[in-house]
CSV table of C-alpha atoms in Angstrom, one decimal:
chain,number,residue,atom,x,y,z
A,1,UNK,CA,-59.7,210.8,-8.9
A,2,UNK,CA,-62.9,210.0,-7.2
A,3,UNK,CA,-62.4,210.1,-3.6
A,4,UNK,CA,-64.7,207.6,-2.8
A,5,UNK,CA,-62.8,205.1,-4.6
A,6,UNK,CA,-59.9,206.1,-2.5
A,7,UNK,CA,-62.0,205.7,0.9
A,8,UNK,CA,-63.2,202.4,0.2
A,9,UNK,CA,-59.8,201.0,-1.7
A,10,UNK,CA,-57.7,202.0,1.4
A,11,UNK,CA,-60.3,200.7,3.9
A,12,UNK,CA,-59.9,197.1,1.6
A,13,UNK,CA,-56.3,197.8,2.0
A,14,UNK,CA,-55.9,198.3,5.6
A,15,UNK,CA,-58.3,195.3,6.4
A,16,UNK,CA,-56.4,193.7,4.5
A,17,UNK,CA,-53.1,194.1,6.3
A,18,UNK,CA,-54.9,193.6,9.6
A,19,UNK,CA,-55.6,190.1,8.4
A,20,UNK,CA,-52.3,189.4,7.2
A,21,UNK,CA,-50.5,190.5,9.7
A,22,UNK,CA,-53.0,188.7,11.9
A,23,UNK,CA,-51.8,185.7,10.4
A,24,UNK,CA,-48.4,185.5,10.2
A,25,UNK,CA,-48.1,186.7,13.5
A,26,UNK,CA,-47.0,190.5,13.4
A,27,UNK,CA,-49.7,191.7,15.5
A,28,UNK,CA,-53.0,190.5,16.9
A,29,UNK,CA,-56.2,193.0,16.1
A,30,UNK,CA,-57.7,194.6,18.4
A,31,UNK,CA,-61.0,195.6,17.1
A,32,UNK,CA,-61.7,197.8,20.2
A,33,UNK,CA,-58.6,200.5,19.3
A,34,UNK,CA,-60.3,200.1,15.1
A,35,UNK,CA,-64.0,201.1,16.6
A,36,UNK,CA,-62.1,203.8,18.0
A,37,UNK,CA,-61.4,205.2,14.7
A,38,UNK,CA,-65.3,205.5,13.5
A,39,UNK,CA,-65.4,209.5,14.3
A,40,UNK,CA,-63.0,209.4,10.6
A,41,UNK,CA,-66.3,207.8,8.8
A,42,UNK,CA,-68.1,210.8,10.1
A,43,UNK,CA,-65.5,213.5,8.9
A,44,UNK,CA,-65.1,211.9,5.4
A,45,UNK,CA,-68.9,211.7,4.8
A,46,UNK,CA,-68.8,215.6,5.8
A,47,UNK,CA,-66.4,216.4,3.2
A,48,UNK,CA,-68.0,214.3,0.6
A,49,UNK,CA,-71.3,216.4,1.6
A,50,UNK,CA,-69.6,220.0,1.3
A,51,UNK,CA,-67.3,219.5,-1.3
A,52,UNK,CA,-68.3,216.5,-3.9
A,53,UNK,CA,-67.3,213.3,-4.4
A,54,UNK,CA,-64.8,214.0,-7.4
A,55,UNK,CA,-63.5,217.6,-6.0
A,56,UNK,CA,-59.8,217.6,-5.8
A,57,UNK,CA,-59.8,219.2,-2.1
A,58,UNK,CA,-61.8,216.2,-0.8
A,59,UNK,CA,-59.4,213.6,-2.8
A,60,UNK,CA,-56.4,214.8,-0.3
A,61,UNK,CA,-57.9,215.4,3.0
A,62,UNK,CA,-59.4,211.6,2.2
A,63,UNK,CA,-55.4,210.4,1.8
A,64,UNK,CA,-54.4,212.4,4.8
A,65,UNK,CA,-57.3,211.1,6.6
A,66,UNK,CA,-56.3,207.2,5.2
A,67,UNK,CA,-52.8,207.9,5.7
A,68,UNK,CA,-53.0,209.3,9.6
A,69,UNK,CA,-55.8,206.1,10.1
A,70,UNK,CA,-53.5,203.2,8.8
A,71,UNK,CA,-50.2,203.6,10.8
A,72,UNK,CA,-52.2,204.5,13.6
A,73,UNK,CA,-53.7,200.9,13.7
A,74,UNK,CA,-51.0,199.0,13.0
A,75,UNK,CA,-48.9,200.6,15.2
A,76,UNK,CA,-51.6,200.6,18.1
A,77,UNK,CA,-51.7,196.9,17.4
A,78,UNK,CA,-47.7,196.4,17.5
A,79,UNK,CA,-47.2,198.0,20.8
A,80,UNK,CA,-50.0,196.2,22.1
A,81,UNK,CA,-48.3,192.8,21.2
A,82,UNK,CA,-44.9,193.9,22.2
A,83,UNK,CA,-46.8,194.6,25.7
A,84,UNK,CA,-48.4,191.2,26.1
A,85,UNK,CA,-44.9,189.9,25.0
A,86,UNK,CA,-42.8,191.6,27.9
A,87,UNK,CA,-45.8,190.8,30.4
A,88,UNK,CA,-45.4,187.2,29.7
A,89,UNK,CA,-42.2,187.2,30.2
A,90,UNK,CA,-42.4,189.3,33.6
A,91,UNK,CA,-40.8,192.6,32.4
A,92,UNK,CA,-42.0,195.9,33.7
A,93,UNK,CA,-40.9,198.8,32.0
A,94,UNK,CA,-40.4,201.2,34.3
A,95,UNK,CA,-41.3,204.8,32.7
A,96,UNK,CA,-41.6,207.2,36.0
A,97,UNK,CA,-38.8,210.0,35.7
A,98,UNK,CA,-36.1,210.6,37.9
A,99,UNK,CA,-37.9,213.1,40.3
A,100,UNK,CA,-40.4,209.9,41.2
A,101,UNK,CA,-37.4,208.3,42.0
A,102,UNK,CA,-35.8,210.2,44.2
A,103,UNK,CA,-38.9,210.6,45.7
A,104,UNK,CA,-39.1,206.9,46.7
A,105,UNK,CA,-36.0,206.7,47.7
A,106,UNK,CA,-37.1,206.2,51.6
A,107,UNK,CA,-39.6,204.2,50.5
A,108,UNK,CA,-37.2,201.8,49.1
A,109,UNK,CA,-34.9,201.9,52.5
A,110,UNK,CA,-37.4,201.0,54.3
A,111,UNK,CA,-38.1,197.5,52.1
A,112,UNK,CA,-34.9,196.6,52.5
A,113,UNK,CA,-35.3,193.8,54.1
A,114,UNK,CA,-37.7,192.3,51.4
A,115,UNK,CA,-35.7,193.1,48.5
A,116,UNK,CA,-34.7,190.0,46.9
A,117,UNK,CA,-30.9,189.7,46.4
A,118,UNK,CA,-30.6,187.7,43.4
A,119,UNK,CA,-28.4,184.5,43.6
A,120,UNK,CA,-25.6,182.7,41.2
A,121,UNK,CA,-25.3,179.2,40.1
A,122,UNK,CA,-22.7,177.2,38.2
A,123,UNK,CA,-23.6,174.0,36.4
A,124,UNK,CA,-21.4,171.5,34.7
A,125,UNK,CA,-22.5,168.4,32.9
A,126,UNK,CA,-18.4,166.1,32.4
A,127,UNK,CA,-17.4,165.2,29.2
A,128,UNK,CA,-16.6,161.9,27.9
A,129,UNK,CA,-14.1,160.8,26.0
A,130,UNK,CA,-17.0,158.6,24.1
A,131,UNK,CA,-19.2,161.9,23.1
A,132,UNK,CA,-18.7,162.4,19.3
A,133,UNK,CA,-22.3,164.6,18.4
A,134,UNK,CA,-24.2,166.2,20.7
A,135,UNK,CA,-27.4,168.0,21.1
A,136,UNK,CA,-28.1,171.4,22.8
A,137,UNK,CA,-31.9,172.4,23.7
A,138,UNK,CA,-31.6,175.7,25.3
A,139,UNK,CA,-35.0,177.0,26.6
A,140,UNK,CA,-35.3,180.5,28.7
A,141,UNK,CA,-37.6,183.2,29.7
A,142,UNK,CA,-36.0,186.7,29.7
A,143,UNK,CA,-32.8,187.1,30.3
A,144,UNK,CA,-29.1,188.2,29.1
A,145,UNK,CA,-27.7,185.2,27.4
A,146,UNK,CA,-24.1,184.6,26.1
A,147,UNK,CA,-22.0,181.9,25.0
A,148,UNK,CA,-18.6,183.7,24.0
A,149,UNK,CA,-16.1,180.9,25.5
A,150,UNK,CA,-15.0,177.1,25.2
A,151,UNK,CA,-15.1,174.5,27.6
A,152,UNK,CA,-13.2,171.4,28.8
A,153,UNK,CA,-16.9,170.0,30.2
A,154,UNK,CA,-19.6,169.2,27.6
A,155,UNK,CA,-21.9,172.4,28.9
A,156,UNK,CA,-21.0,174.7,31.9
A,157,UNK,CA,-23.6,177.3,32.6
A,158,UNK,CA,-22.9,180.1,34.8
A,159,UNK,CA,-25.9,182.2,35.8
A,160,UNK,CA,-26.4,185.6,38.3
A,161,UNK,CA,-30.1,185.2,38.8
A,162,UNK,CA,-32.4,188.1,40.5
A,163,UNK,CA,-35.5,185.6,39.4
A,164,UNK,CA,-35.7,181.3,38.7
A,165,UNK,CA,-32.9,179.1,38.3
A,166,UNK,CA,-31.4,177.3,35.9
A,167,UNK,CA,-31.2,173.5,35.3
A,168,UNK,CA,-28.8,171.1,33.3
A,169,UNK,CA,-29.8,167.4,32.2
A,170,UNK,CA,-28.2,165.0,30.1
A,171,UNK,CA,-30.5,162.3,28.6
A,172,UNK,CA,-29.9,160.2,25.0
A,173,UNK,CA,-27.5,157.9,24.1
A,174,UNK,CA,-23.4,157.8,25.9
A,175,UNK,CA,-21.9,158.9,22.5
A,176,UNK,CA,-24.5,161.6,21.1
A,177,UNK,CA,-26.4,162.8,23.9
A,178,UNK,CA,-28.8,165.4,24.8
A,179,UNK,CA,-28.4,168.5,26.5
A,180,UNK,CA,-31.6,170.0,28.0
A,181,UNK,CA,-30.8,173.6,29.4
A,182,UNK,CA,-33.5,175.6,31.1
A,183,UNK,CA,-34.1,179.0,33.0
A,184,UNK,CA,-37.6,179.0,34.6
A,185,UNK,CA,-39.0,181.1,36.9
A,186,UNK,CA,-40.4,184.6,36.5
A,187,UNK,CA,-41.1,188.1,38.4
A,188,UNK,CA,-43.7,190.4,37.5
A,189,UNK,CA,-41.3,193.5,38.3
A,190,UNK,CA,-37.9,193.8,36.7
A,191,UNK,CA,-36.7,197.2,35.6
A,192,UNK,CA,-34.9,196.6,32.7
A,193,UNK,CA,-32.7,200.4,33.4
A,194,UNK,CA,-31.2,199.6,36.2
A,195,UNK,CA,-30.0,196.0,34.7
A,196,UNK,CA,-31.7,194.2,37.6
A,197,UNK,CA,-32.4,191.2,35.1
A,198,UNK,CA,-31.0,187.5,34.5
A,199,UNK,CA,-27.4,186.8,32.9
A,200,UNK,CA,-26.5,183.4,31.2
A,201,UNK,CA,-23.2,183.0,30.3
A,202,UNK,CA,-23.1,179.0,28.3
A,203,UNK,CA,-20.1,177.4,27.6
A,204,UNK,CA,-19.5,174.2,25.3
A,205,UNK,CA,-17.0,171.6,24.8
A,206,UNK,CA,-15.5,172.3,20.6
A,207,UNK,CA,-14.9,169.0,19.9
A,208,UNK,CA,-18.4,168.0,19.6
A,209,UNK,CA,-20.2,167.9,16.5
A,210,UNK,CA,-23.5,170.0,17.6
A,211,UNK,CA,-26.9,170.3,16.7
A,212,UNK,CA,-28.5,173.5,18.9
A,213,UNK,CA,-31.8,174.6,19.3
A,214,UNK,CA,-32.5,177.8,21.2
A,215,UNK,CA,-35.5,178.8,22.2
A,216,UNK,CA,-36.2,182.5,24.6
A,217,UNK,CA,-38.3,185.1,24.9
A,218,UNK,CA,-37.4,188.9,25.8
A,219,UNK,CA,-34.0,189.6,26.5
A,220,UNK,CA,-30.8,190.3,24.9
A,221,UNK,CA,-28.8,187.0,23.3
A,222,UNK,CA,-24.8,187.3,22.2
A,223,UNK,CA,-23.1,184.0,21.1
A,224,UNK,CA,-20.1,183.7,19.4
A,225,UNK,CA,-20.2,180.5,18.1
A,226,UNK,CA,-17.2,180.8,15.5
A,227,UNK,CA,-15.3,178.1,17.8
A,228,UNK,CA,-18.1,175.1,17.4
A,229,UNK,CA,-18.4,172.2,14.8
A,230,UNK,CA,-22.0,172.7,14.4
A,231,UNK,CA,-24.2,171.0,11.9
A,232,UNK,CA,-27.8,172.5,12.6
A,233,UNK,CA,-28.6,175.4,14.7
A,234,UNK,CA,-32.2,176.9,15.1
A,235,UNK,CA,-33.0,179.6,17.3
A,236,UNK,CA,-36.8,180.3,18.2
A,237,UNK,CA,-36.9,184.0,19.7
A,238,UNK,CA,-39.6,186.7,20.7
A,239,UNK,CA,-38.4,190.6,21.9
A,240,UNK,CA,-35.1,189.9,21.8
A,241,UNK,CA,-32.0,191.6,20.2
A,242,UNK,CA,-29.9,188.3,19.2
A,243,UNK,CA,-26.3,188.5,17.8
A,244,UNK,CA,-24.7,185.7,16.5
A,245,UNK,CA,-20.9,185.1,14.8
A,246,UNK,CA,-20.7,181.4,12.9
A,247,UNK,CA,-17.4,180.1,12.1
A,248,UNK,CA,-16.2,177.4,9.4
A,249,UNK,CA,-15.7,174.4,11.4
A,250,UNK,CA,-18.3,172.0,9.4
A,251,UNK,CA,-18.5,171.9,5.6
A,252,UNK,CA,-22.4,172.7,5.7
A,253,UNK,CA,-24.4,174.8,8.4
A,254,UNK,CA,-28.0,174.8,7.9
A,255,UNK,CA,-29.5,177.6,10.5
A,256,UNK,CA,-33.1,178.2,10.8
A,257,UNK,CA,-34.4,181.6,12.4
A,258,UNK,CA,-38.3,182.0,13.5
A,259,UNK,CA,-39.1,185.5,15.4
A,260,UNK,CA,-41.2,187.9,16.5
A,261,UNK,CA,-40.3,191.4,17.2
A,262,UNK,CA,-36.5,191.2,16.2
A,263,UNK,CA,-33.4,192.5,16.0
A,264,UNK,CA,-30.9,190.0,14.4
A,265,UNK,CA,-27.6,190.3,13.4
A,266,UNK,CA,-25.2,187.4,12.0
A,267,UNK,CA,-21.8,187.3,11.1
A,268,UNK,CA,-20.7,184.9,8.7
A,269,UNK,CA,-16.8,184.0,7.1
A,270,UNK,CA,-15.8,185.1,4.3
A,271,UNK,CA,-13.9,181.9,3.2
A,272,UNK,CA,-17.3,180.2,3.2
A,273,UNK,CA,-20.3,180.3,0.6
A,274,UNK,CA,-23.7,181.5,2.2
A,275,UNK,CA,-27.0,181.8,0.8
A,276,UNK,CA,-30.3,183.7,2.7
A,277,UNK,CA,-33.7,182.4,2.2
A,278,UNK,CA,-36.7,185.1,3.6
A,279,UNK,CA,-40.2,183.5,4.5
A,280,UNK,CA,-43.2,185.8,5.0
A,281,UNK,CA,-42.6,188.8,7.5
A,282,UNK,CA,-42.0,192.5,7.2
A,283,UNK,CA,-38.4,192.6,7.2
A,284,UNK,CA,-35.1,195.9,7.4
A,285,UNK,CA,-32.6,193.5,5.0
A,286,UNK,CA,-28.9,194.8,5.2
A,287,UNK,CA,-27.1,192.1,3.2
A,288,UNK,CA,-23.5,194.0,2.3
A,289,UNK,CA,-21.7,191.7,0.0
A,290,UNK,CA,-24.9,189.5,-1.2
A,291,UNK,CA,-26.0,189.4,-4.4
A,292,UNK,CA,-29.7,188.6,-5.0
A,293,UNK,CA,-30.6,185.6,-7.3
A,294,UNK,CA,-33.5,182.9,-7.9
A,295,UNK,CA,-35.7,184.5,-5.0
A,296,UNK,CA,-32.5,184.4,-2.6
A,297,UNK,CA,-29.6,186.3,-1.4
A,298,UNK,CA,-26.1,184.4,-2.2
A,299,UNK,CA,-22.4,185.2,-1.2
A,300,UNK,CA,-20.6,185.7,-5.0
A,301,UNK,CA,-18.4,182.4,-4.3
A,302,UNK,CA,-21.6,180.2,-3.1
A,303,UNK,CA,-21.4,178.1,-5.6
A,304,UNK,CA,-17.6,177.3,-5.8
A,305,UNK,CA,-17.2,177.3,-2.1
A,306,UNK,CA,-16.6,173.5,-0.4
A,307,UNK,CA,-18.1,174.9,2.8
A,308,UNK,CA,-21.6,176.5,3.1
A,309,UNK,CA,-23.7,178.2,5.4
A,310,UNK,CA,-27.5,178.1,4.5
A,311,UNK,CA,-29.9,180.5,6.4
A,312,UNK,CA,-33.2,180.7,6.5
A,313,UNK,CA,-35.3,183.0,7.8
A,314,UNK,CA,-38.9,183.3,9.4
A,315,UNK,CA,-40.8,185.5,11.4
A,316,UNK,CA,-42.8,188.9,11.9
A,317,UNK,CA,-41.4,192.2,11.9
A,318,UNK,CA,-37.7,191.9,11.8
A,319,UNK,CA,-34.5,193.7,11.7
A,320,UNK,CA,-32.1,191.0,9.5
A,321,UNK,CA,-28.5,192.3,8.7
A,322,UNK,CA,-25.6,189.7,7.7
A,323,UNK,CA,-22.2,190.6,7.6
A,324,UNK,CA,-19.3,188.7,6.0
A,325,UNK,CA,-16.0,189.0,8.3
């Protein structure tokens, strides 16, 4: 095998990828960190020099040398996104030891005065006995987000804030509103260790008919919604590690997932039929249960089942597991 074939078909290959994942969003290229790289141009015209084009010897040390620059790129590029991602949403990352720490500590004592102290809020929009449907729009920054209980009220939202605030506002017609719910507001040092970060804890009235659309950047998101009669949800999401449990209240649940740097786990019923649709993206399936067919993954009794749950998936680099319960 001629090892300048390899060369030039693996530098194709990775400039390929680079504009791939350029364009569906895995990663942005940095051209700077690839010009970095050049020094391996040197070494493999070296070897080609002192040992031939078509000698065995420089055929591997080309692969090593392809195989060492590739990942390197891509993951150089990765990290750099997931960087601008948390900066955006005002996350620092705080990566001193423990000895820095301590050694702060009177530092620390004497800001006390300026530390900020974080704050709650509860708000409630009423329900009406007119409200049949209802939409939520649910936009946030980075936070911890859950909706794990019901509500009397058509939203409650209970926050503990160390950054922002939250806002509730009903707009739309008497018997389908809409719900707009939004946490702005961001600090440009959180330490994600010591948990000094937003909570959202949501709560929504069950006997709505809902359409939700979720939409939040870095963070942590953990809604049960196995309780709500739901006829579309979306969920929009960056960083974030988002778990999510659907129940069988409507006959057919169309749910639409665009992300970024994911980890996303559903739980679906077993009494109801589901089918997985994947869209571009690097993506870890675990689909236990699923059987693959047409260019989809399907539940064995989709077909036959009278209730359905219909997800569809888009995004970048993504961690997808569904589980049947």
């Amino acid at each position: 095998m001629n090892s300048k074939n390899i060369f030039a078909g693996g530098f194709l290959i990775l400039l390929g990828i680079l504009f791939l994942g350029k364009e569906w969003g895995w990663f942005h290229i940095n051209w700077h960190e690839i010009s970095r790289l050049w020094p391996l141009l040197l070494i493999y015209l070296g070897l080609v020099a002192l040992l031939g084009k078509t000698n065995r010897s420089a055929t591997v040390i080309t692969i090593v040398l392809l195989c060492i620059a590739i990942p390197t790129v891509i993951v150089r590029s990765c990290q750099e996104k997931v960087g601008d991602a948390f900066d955006h949403n005002g996350i620092h990352i705080d990566m001193d030891d423990d000895d820095d720490d301590h050694d702060n500590n009177d530092d620390d004592d004497d800001d006390k005065d300026y530390a900020f102290k974080g704050s709650k809020q509860n708000l409630v929009e009423p329900m009406n006995a007119s409200i049949k449907s209802a939409t939520l729009n649910f936009s946030g920054g980075a936070a911890e987000f859950d909706i794990k209980e019901t509500s009397k009220d058509l939203v409650e939202a209970d926050a503990e804030l160390n950054f922002g605030n939250i806002s509730l506002k009903k707009t739309g017609d008497a018997d389908s509103p809409k719900v707009d719910f939004a946490l702005k507001g961001k600090t440009n040092n959180i330490n994600i260790d010591e948990d000094n970060h937003n909570k959202v804890n949501l709560k929504l009235n069950p006997e709505v008919i809902w359409d939700m659309n979720f939409e939040f950047g870095a963070g942590k998101a953990d809604f049960d919604l196995s309780q709500y009669k739901i006829k579309n949800l979306s969920i929009k999401t960056g960083l974030t590690e988002t778990d999510v449990k659907l129940g069988d209240k409507t006959d057919n649940l169309d749910v639409k997932i665009e992300s970024g740097l994911t980890d996303i786990e559903f739980q679906v019923p077993e009494s109801v039929g589901c089918r997985i649709d994947i869209d571009g993206g690097l993506n870890d399936k675990d689909f236990d249960g699923f059987i693959q067919k047409n260019g989809h993954w399907e539940t064995p009794n989709f077909d036959k089942s009278t209730k359905k749950i219909n997800l569809k998936f888009e995004g970048g680099l993504q961690s997808l597991k569904v589980r049947r319960y």
